[in-house]
């Protein structure tokens, strides 16, 4: 649980000032975060990989971000998984920039509409369950059919 976070509640940013001269780029992968409660933060989630080394397999589940100024900012991430995540902000709840092979399910997003903005020519293979196409806005550089929607139909009881 976190309250009144000055900057980002969750931050994985490999594009930090100065970088590592002559060494390999930093690698962040196979991260699992769950059971998170945030009340007040400048930014809920910031995940930023490098052009040559994307973040990989980042999983956030069962998380609530209330009263945040900025929602989730995700750049250069492969295999992002957001499940059962709620973000309440005055701004845009989710920005995806060059995100690929990812799954978003059971999210509750309140703030600027539409709640999800997708950009980046390398964005693709993003599966979204629980949102409608009207909940997304795309930049011109996003490939056609980069996003898929899951619509699960459950059988009616007693039929």
mmCIF file of C-alpha atoms in Angstrom, residues 11-129:
data_model
loop_
_atom_site.group_PDB
_atom_site.id
_atom_site.type_symbol
_atom_site.label_atom_id
_atom_site.label_comp_id
_atom_site.label_asym_id
_atom_site.label_seq_id
_atom_site.Cartn_x
_atom_site.Cartn_y
_atom_site.Cartn_z
ATOM 1 C CA UNK A 11 8.691 2.899 -12.108
ATOM 2 C CA UNK A 12 10.900 0.777 -14.350
ATOM 3 C CA UNK A 13 12.762 3.212 -16.595
ATOM 4 C CA UNK A 14 15.943 2.092 -18.329
ATOM 5 C CA UNK A 15 16.240 5.395 -20.228
ATOM 6 C CA UNK A 16 17.781 7.233 -17.294
ATOM 7 C CA UNK A 17 20.110 10.199 -17.738
ATOM 8 C CA UNK A 18 23.713 9.335 -18.456
ATOM 9 C CA UNK A 19 23.098 5.672 -19.240
ATOM 10 C CA UNK A 20 25.923 3.151 -19.177
ATOM 11 C CA UNK A 21 28.783 4.023 -21.505
ATOM 12 C CA UNK A 22 30.439 1.055 -23.143
ATOM 13 C CA UNK A 23 28.413 -1.504 -21.232
ATOM 14 C CA UNK A 24 25.384 -3.541 -22.192
ATOM 15 C CA UNK A 25 22.001 -1.841 -21.856
ATOM 16 C CA UNK A 26 20.073 -2.688 -18.675
ATOM 17 C CA UNK A 27 17.557 -5.534 -18.962
ATOM 18 C CA UNK A 28 14.323 -5.692 -16.986
ATOM 19 C CA UNK A 29 12.216 -8.796 -17.525
ATOM 20 C CA UNK A 30 10.006 -11.311 -15.732
ATOM 21 C CA UNK A 31 8.584 -8.849 -13.191
ATOM 22 C CA UNK A 32 5.412 -9.766 -11.263
ATOM 23 C CA UNK A 33 3.636 -7.177 -9.127
ATOM 24 C CA UNK A 34 0.266 -7.807 -7.490
ATOM 25 C CA UNK A 35 -1.994 -6.728 -4.647
ATOM 26 C CA UNK A 36 -1.138 -3.024 -4.985
ATOM 27 C CA UNK A 37 -3.126 -0.124 -3.527
ATOM 28 C CA UNK A 38 -2.109 3.479 -4.266
ATOM 29 C CA UNK A 39 -3.955 6.550 -3.014
ATOM 30 C CA UNK A 40 -2.348 9.626 -4.536
ATOM 31 C CA UNK A 41 0.650 9.752 -6.883
ATOM 32 C CA UNK A 42 2.023 11.947 -9.645
ATOM 33 C CA UNK A 43 2.034 8.899 -11.976
ATOM 34 C CA UNK A 44 0.533 5.470 -11.370
ATOM 35 C CA UNK A 45 2.853 3.373 -13.554
ATOM 36 C CA UNK A 46 5.869 4.292 -15.686
ATOM 37 C CA UNK A 47 7.478 1.502 -17.724
ATOM 38 C CA UNK A 48 10.096 2.702 -20.213
ATOM 39 C CA UNK A 49 12.505 0.493 -22.122
ATOM 40 C CA UNK A 50 15.296 1.484 -24.484
ATOM 41 C CA UNK A 51 14.953 1.269 -28.282
ATOM 42 C CA UNK A 52 17.638 -1.469 -28.284
ATOM 43 C CA UNK A 53 16.437 -3.244 -25.109
ATOM 44 C CA UNK A 54 12.715 -3.297 -24.406
ATOM 45 C CA UNK A 55 11.307 -4.255 -21.020
ATOM 46 C CA UNK A 56 9.899 -7.807 -21.212
ATOM 47 C CA UNK A 57 7.260 -9.825 -19.418
ATOM 48 C CA UNK A 58 5.998 -7.180 -16.999
ATOM 49 C CA UNK A 59 2.901 -8.352 -15.081
ATOM 50 C CA UNK A 60 0.730 -6.134 -12.894
ATOM 51 C CA UNK A 61 -2.422 -7.586 -11.347
ATOM 52 C CA UNK A 62 -4.969 -6.819 -8.654
ATOM 53 C CA UNK A 63 -3.928 -3.169 -8.469
ATOM 54 C CA UNK A 64 -5.839 0.030 -7.667
ATOM 55 C CA UNK A 65 -4.451 3.497 -8.377
ATOM 56 C CA UNK A 66 -6.742 6.240 -6.993
ATOM 57 C CA UNK A 67 -6.224 9.997 -7.177
ATOM 58 C CA UNK A 68 -3.225 9.889 -9.535
ATOM 59 C CA UNK A 69 -2.406 12.873 -11.782
ATOM 60 C CA UNK A 70 -1.165 10.635 -14.619
ATOM 61 C CA UNK A 71 -2.145 7.058 -15.331
ATOM 62 C CA UNK A 72 0.084 4.368 -16.869
ATOM 63 C CA UNK A 73 2.821 5.417 -19.315
ATOM 64 C CA UNK A 74 4.232 2.371 -21.101
ATOM 65 C CA UNK A 75 6.982 2.675 -23.764
ATOM 66 C CA UNK A 76 8.920 -0.095 -25.487
ATOM 67 C CA UNK A 77 7.528 -3.048 -23.555
ATOM 68 C CA UNK A 78 7.042 -6.564 -24.894
ATOM 69 C CA UNK A 79 4.703 -8.995 -23.118
ATOM 70 C CA UNK A 80 2.984 -6.541 -20.809
ATOM 71 C CA UNK A 81 0.139 -8.061 -18.817
ATOM 72 C CA UNK A 82 -2.323 -5.824 -16.945
ATOM 73 C CA UNK A 83 -5.086 -7.782 -15.201
ATOM 74 C CA UNK A 84 -7.656 -6.494 -12.738
ATOM 75 C CA UNK A 85 -6.133 -2.995 -12.660
ATOM 76 C CA UNK A 86 -8.085 0.173 -11.826
ATOM 77 C CA UNK A 87 -6.733 3.653 -12.563
ATOM 78 C CA UNK A 88 -8.567 6.820 -11.545
ATOM 79 C CA UNK A 89 -7.015 10.044 -12.890
ATOM 80 C CA UNK A 90 -7.963 13.403 -14.318
ATOM 81 C CA UNK A 91 -5.634 12.696 -17.247
ATOM 82 C CA UNK A 92 -5.492 9.800 -19.695
ATOM 83 C CA UNK A 93 -5.496 6.494 -17.784
ATOM 84 C CA UNK A 94 -3.245 4.534 -20.215
ATOM 85 C CA UNK A 95 -0.666 5.507 -22.851
ATOM 86 C CA UNK A 96 0.879 2.621 -24.814
ATOM 87 C CA UNK A 97 3.820 3.592 -27.040
ATOM 88 C CA UNK A 98 5.514 0.778 -28.969
ATOM 89 C CA UNK A 99 3.999 -2.026 -26.913
ATOM 90 C CA UNK A 100 3.831 -5.531 -28.375
ATOM 91 C CA UNK A 101 2.640 -9.056 -27.588
ATOM 92 C CA UNK A 102 0.618 -7.841 -24.610
ATOM 93 C CA UNK A 103 -2.645 -8.632 -22.813
ATOM 94 C CA UNK A 104 -4.934 -6.212 -20.981
ATOM 95 C CA UNK A 105 -7.893 -7.653 -19.099
ATOM 96 C CA UNK A 106 -10.500 -6.523 -16.557
ATOM 97 C CA UNK A 107 -9.275 -2.928 -16.295
ATOM 98 C CA UNK A 108 -11.379 -0.114 -14.847
ATOM 99 C CA UNK A 109 -10.249 3.233 -16.207
ATOM 100 C CA UNK A 110 -11.631 6.630 -15.306
ATOM 101 C CA UNK A 111 -10.314 9.947 -16.543
ATOM 102 C CA UNK A 112 -9.899 11.511 -19.961
ATOM 103 C CA UNK A 113 -11.848 9.778 -22.745
ATOM 104 C CA UNK A 114 -11.065 7.624 -24.561
ATOM 105 C CA UNK A 115 -9.064 6.125 -21.713
ATOM 106 C CA UNK A 116 -6.404 4.301 -23.783
ATOM 107 C CA UNK A 117 -4.103 5.968 -26.327
ATOM 108 C CA UNK A 118 -1.889 3.750 -28.501
ATOM 109 C CA UNK A 119 1.008 5.013 -30.584
ATOM 110 C CA UNK A 120 4.207 3.684 -32.113
ATOM 111 C CA UNK A 121 4.917 1.905 -35.381
ATOM 112 C CA UNK A 122 6.155 -1.139 -33.447
ATOM 113 C CA UNK A 123 2.927 -1.537 -31.487
ATOM 114 C CA UNK A 124 1.127 -4.783 -32.234
ATOM 115 C CA UNK A 125 -0.347 -8.034 -31.012
ATOM 116 C CA UNK A 126 -2.136 -6.320 -28.138
ATOM 117 C CA UNK A 127 -5.148 -8.285 -26.905
ATOM 118 C CA UNK A 128 -7.724 -6.373 -24.888
ATOM 119 C CA UNK A 129 -10.496 -8.039 -22.890
#
